[in-house]
mmCIF file of C-alpha atoms in Angstrom:
data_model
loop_
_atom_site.group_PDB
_atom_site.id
_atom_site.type_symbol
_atom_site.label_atom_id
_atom_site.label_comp_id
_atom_site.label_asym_id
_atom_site.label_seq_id
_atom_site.Cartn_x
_atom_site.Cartn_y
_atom_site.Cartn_z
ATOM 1 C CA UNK A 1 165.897 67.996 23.820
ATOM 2 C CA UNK A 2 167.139 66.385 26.818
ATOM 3 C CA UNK A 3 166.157 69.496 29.144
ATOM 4 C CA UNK A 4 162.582 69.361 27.726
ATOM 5 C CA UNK A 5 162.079 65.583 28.342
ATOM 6 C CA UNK A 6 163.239 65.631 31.836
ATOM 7 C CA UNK A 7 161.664 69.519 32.289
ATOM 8 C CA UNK A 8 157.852 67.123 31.369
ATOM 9 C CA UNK A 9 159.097 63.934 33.940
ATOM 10 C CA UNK A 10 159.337 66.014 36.577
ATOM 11 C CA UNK A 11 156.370 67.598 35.721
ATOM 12 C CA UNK A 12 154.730 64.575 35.189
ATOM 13 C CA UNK A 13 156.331 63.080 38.781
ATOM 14 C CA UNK A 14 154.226 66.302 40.473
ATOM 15 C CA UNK A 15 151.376 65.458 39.201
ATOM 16 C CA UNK A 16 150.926 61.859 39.976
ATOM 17 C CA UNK A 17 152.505 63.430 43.859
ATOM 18 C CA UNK A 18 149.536 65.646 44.048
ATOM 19 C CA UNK A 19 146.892 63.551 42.459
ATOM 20 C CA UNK A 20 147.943 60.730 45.352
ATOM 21 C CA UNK A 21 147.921 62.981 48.198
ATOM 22 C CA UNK A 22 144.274 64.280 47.053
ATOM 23 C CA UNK A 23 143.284 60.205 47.103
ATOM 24 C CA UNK A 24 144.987 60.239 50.855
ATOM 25 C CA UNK A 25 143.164 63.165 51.718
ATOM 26 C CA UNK A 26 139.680 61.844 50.599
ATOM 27 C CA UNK A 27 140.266 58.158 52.099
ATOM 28 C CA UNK A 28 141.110 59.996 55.112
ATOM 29 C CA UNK A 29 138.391 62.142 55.445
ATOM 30 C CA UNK A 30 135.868 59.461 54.940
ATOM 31 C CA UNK A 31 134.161 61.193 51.709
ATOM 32 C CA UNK A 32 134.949 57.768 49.997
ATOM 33 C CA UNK A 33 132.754 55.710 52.283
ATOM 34 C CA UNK A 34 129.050 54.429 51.204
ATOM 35 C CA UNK A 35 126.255 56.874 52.870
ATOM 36 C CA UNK A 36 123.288 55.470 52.446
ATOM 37 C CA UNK A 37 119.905 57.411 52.077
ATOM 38 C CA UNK A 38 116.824 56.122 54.671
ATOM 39 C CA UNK A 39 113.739 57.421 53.775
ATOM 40 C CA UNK A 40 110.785 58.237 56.305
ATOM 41 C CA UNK A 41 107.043 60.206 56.157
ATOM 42 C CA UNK A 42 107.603 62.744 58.485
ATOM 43 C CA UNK A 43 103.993 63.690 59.615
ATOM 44 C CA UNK A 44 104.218 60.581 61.819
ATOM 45 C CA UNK A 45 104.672 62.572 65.159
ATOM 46 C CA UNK A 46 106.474 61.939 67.674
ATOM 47 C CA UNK A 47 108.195 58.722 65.464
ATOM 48 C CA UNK A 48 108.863 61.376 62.762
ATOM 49 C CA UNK A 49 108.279 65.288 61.845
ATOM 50 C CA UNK A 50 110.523 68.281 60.140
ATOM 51 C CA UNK A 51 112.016 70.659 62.471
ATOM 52 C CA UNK A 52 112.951 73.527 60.060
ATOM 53 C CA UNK A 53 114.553 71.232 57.353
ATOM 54 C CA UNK A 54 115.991 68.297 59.954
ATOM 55 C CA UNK A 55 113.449 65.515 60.567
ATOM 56 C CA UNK A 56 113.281 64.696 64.359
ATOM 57 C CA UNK A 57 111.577 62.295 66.319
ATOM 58 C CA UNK A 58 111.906 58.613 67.858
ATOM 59 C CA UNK A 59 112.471 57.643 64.980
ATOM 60 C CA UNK A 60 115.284 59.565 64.079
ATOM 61 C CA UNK A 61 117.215 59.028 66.620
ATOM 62 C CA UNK A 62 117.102 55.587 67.371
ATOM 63 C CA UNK A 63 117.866 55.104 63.582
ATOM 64 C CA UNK A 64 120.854 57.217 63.948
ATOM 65 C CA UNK A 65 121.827 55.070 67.232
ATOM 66 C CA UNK A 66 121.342 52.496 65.049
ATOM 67 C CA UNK A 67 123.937 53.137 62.113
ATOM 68 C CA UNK A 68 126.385 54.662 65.010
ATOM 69 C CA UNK A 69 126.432 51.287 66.350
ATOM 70 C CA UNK A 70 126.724 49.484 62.897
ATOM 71 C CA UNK A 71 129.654 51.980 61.895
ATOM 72 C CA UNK A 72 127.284 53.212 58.618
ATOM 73 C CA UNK A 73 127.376 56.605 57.047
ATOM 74 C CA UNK A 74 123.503 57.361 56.380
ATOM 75 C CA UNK A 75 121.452 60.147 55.958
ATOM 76 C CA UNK A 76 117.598 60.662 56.521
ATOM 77 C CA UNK A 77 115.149 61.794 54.145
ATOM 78 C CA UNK A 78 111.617 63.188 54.339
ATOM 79 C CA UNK A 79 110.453 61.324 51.307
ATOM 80 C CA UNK A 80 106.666 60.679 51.591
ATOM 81 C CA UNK A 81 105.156 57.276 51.933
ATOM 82 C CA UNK A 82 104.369 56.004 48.860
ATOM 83 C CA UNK A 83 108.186 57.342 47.603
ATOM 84 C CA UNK A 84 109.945 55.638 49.869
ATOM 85 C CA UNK A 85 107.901 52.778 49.521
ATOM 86 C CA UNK A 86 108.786 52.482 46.137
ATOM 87 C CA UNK A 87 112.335 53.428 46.550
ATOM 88 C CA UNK A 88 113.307 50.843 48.944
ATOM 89 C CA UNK A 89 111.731 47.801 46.417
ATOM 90 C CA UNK A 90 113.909 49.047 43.437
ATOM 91 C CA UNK A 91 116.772 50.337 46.024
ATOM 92 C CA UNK A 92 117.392 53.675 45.349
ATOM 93 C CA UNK A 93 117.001 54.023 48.353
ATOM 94 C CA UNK A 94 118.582 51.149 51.560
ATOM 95 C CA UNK A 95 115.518 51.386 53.637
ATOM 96 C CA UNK A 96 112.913 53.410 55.532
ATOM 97 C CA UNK A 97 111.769 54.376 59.035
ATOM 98 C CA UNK A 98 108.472 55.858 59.419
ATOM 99 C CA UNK A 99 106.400 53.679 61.979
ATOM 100 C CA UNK A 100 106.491 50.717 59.665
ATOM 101 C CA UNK A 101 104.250 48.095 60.842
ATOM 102 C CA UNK A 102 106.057 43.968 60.024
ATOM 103 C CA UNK A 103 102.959 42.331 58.020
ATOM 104 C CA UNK A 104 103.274 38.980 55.583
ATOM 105 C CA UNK A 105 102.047 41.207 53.387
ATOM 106 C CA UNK A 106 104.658 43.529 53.184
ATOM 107 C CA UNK A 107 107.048 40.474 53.691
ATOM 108 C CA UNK A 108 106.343 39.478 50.529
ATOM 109 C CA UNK A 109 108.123 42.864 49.110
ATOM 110 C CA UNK A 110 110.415 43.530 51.720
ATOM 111 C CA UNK A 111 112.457 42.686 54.312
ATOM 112 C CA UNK A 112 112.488 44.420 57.912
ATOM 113 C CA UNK A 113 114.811 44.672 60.747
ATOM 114 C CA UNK A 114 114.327 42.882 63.987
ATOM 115 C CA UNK A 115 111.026 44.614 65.933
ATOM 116 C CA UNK A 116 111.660 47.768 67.352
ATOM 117 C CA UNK A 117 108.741 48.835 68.808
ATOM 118 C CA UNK A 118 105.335 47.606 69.846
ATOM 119 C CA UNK A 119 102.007 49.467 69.185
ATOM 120 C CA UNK A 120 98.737 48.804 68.876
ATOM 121 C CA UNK A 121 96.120 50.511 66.153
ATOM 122 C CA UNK A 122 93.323 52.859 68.473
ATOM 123 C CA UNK A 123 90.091 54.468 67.904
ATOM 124 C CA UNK A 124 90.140 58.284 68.033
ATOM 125 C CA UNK A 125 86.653 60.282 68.238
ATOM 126 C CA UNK A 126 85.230 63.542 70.020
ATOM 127 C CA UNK A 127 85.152 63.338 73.706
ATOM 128 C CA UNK A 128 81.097 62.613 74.814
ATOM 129 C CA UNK A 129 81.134 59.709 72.547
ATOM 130 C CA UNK A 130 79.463 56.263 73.088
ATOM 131 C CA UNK A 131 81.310 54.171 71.370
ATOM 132 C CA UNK A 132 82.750 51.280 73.412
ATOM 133 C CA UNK A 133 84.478 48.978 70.684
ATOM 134 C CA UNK A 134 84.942 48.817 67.520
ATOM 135 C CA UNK A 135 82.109 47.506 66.863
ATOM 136 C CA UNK A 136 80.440 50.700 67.642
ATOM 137 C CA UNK A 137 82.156 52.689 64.374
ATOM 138 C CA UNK A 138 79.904 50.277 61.853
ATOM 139 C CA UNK A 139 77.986 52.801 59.891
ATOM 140 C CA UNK A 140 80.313 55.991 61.093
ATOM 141 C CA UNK A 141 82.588 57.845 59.115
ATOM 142 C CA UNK A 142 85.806 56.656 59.546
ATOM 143 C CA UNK A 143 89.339 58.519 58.370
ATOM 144 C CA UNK A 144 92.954 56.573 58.143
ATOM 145 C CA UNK A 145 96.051 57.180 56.500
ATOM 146 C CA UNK A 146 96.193 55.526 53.201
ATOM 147 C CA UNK A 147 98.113 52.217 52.610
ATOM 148 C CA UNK A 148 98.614 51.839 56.715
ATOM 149 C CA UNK A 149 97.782 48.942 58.839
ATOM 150 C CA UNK A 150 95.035 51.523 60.235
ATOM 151 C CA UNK A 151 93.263 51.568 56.682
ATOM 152 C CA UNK A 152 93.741 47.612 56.442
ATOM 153 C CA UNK A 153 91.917 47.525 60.484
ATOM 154 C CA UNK A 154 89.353 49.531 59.246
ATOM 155 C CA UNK A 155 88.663 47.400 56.173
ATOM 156 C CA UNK A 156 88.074 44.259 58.331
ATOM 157 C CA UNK A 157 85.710 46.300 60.760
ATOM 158 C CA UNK A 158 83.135 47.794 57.786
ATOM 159 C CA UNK A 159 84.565 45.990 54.858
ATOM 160 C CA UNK A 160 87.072 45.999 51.963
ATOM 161 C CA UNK A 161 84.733 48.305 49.509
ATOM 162 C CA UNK A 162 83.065 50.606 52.588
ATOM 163 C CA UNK A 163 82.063 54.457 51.380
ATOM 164 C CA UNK A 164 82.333 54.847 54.946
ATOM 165 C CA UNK A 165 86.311 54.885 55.051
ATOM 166 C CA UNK A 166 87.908 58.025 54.135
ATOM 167 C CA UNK A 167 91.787 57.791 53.124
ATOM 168 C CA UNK A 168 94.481 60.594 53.927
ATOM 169 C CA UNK A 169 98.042 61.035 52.569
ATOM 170 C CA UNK A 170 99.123 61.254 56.611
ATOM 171 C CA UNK A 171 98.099 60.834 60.120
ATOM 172 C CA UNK A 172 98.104 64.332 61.029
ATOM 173 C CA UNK A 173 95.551 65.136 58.119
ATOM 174 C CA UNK A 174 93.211 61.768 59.874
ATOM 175 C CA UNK A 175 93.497 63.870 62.760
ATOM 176 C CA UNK A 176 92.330 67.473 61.300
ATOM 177 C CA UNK A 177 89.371 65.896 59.508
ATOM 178 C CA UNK A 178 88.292 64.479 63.112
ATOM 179 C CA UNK A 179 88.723 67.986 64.512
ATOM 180 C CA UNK A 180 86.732 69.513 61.212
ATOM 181 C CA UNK A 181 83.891 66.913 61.486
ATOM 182 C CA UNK A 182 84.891 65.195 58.206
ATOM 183 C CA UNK A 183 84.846 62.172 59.336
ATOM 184 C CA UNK A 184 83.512 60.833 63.174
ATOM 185 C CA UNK A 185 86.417 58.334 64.034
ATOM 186 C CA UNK A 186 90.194 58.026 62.959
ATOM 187 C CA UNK A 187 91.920 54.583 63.238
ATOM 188 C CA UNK A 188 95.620 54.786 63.533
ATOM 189 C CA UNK A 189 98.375 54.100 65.751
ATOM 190 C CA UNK A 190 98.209 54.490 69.427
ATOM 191 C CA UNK A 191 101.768 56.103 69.820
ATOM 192 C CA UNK A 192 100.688 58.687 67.346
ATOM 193 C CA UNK A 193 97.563 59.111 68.695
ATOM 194 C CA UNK A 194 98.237 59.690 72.320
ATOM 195 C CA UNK A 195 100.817 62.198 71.002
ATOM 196 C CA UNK A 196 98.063 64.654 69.379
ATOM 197 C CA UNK A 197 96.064 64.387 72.010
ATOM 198 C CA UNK A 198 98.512 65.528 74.698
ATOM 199 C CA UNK A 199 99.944 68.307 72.457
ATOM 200 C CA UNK A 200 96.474 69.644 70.912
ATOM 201 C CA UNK A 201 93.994 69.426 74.811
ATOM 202 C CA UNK A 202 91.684 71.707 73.252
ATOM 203 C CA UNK A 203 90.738 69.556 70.240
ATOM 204 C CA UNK A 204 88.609 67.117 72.108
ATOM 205 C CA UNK A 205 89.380 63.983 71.247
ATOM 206 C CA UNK A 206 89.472 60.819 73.713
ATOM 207 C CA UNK A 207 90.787 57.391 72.728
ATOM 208 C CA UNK A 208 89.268 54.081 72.612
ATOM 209 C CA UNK A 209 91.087 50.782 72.888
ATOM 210 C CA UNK A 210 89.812 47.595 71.617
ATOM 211 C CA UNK A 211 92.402 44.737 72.131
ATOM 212 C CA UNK A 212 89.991 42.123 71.260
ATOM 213 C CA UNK A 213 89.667 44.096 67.598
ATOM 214 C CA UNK A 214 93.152 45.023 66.848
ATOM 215 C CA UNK A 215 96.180 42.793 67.057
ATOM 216 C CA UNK A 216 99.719 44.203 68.803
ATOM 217 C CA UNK A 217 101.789 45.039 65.835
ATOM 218 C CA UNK A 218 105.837 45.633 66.119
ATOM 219 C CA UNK A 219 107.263 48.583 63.916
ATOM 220 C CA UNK A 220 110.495 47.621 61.964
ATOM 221 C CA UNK A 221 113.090 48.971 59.945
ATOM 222 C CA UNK A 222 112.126 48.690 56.118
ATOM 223 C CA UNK A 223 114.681 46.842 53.843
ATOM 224 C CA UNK A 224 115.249 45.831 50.330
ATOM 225 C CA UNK A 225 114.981 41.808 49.761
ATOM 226 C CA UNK A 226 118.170 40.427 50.579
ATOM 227 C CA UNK A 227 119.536 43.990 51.969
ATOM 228 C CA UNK A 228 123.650 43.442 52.674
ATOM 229 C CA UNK A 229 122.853 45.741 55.978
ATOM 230 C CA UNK A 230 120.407 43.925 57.503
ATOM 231 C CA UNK A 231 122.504 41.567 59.805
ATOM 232 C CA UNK A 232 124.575 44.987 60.673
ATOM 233 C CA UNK A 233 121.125 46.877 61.361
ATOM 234 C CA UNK A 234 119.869 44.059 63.235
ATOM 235 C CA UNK A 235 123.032 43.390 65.345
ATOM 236 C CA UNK A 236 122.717 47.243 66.035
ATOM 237 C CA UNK A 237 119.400 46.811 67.251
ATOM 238 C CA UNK A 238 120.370 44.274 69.812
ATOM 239 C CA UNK A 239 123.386 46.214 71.160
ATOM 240 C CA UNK A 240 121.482 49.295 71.899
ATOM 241 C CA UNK A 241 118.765 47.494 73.567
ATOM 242 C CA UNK A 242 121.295 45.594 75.852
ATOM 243 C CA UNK A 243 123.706 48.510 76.746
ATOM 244 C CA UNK A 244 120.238 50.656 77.701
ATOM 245 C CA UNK A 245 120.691 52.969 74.390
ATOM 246 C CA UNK A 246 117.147 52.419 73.535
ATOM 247 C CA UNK A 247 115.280 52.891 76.806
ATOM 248 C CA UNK A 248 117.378 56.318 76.923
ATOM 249 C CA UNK A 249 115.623 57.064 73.620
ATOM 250 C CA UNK A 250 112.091 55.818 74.006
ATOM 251 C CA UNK A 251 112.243 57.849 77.371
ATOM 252 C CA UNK A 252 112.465 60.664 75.144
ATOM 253 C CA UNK A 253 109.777 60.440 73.342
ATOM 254 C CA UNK A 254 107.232 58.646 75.399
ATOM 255 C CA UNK A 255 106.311 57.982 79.113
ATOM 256 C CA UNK A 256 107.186 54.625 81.149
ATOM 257 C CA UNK A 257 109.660 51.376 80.351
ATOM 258 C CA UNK A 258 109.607 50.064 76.980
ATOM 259 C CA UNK A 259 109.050 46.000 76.961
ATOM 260 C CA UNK A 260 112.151 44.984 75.167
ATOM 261 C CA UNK A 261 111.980 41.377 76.439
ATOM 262 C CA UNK A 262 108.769 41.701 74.173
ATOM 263 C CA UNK A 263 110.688 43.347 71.490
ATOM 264 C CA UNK A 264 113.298 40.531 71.328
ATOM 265 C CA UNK A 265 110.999 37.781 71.155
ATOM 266 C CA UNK A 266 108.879 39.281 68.685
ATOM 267 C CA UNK A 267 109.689 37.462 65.174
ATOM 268 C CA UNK A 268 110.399 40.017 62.184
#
């Protein structure tokens, strides 16, 4: 009887030995640590597309300069819009990057990082066009993504409850109803504009900016209210823009020096 009790404490010894070294080996190898999920819309070239099944863009990897810097495990998803709108108010998911323009409006729901890039909405039409201003698109057909601050810019130009104003689930499909003559002008953002144009010459399309119509809008991180990783995000933010991190990036991605003394005087 003796044999069999200390035959199971040994046993028993073993298996508490092999159960610890499997904690040690998962502690170790980081598979205990928090990775949190980012969602983006990734038809939001060059901020954000899908390269096979990777999304890639400015976006991207200033986001994962980002959580380098602030030591967080993360990974990126290609949710859609309204998803990852949605996700990051009831926080299934810790926030989204997809060319997010800071409003009040979206204050009220959210919070955002510190500014991280300045844009401005512009008009896209056919090349051989008159129109001067946007003034000039009263009366035209006019395409925007749904729920952007292009679609809110086009509703104080023609008005909240215009027929004129076509919505689209993404930029990209704005840009293919200009090209198809569904609608005669796209509002959206210039950084996404001046991207199609360069990469699609034969389409046509010229670009008209209005600065006395559209206001300069700064693109931020999107947070839940009272986010735990927003001081780490936004400490990030400042650290790659001081050590030259982001001008490396935006260099990537678009031509000349980004503003940053604009960026960090910009209120979120």
């Amino acid at each position: 009887m003796k044999t069999v009790k200390k035959l199971i404490a040994v046993t028993g010894l073993f298996s508490v030995l092999f159960l610890s070294a499997c904690v040690s080996n998962n502690e170790s190898s980081g598979s205990g640590e928090e990775t949190l999920t980012f969602g983006t819309e990734a038809t939001f070239a060059p901020f954000e597309s899908m390269k096979g099944d990777e999304v890639v863009g400015f976006d991207a990897d200033l986001l994962d300069a980002i959580m380098k810097e602030a030591g967080l495990n993360y990974e990126f998803d290609n949710t859609g819009w309204d998803p990852m709108l949605v996700g990051v108010k009831d926080e299934s998911l810790a926030g989204g990057a997809a060319g997010i323009t800071i409003t009040d409006e979206r204050k009220e729901t959210y919070d955002f990082s510190a500014p991280y890039f300045e844009a401005m909405q512009t008009i896209a039409t056919t090349e051989g066009t008159d129109i001067q201003s946007a003034e000039d698109i009263k009366g035209m057909k006019i395409g925007v993504q749904n729920g952007t601050t292009g679609d809110i810019a086009a509703q104080q130009i023609v008005g909240d409850n215009s027929t004129d104003i076509s919505k689209y689930e993404s930029s990209a499909a704005t840009m293919m109803a200009l090209q198809n003559g569904d609608v005669e002008v796209v509002i959206t953002d210039n950084g996404v504009a001046q991207h199609y144009v360069k990469n699609n010459p034969d389409a046509n399309i010229t670009l008209i900016d209005d600065k006395d119509s559209f206001e300069q809008e700064y693109y931020g991180i999107l947070l839940p209210k009272g986010s735990e990783h927003k001081e780490a995000i936004d400490e990030a933010i400042q650290t790659i823009m001081e050590n030259g991190t982001y001008e490396e990036i935006y260099q990537e991605w678009f031509e000349g020096t980004p503003d940053i003394e604009a960026l960090e005087s910009a209120q979120p």
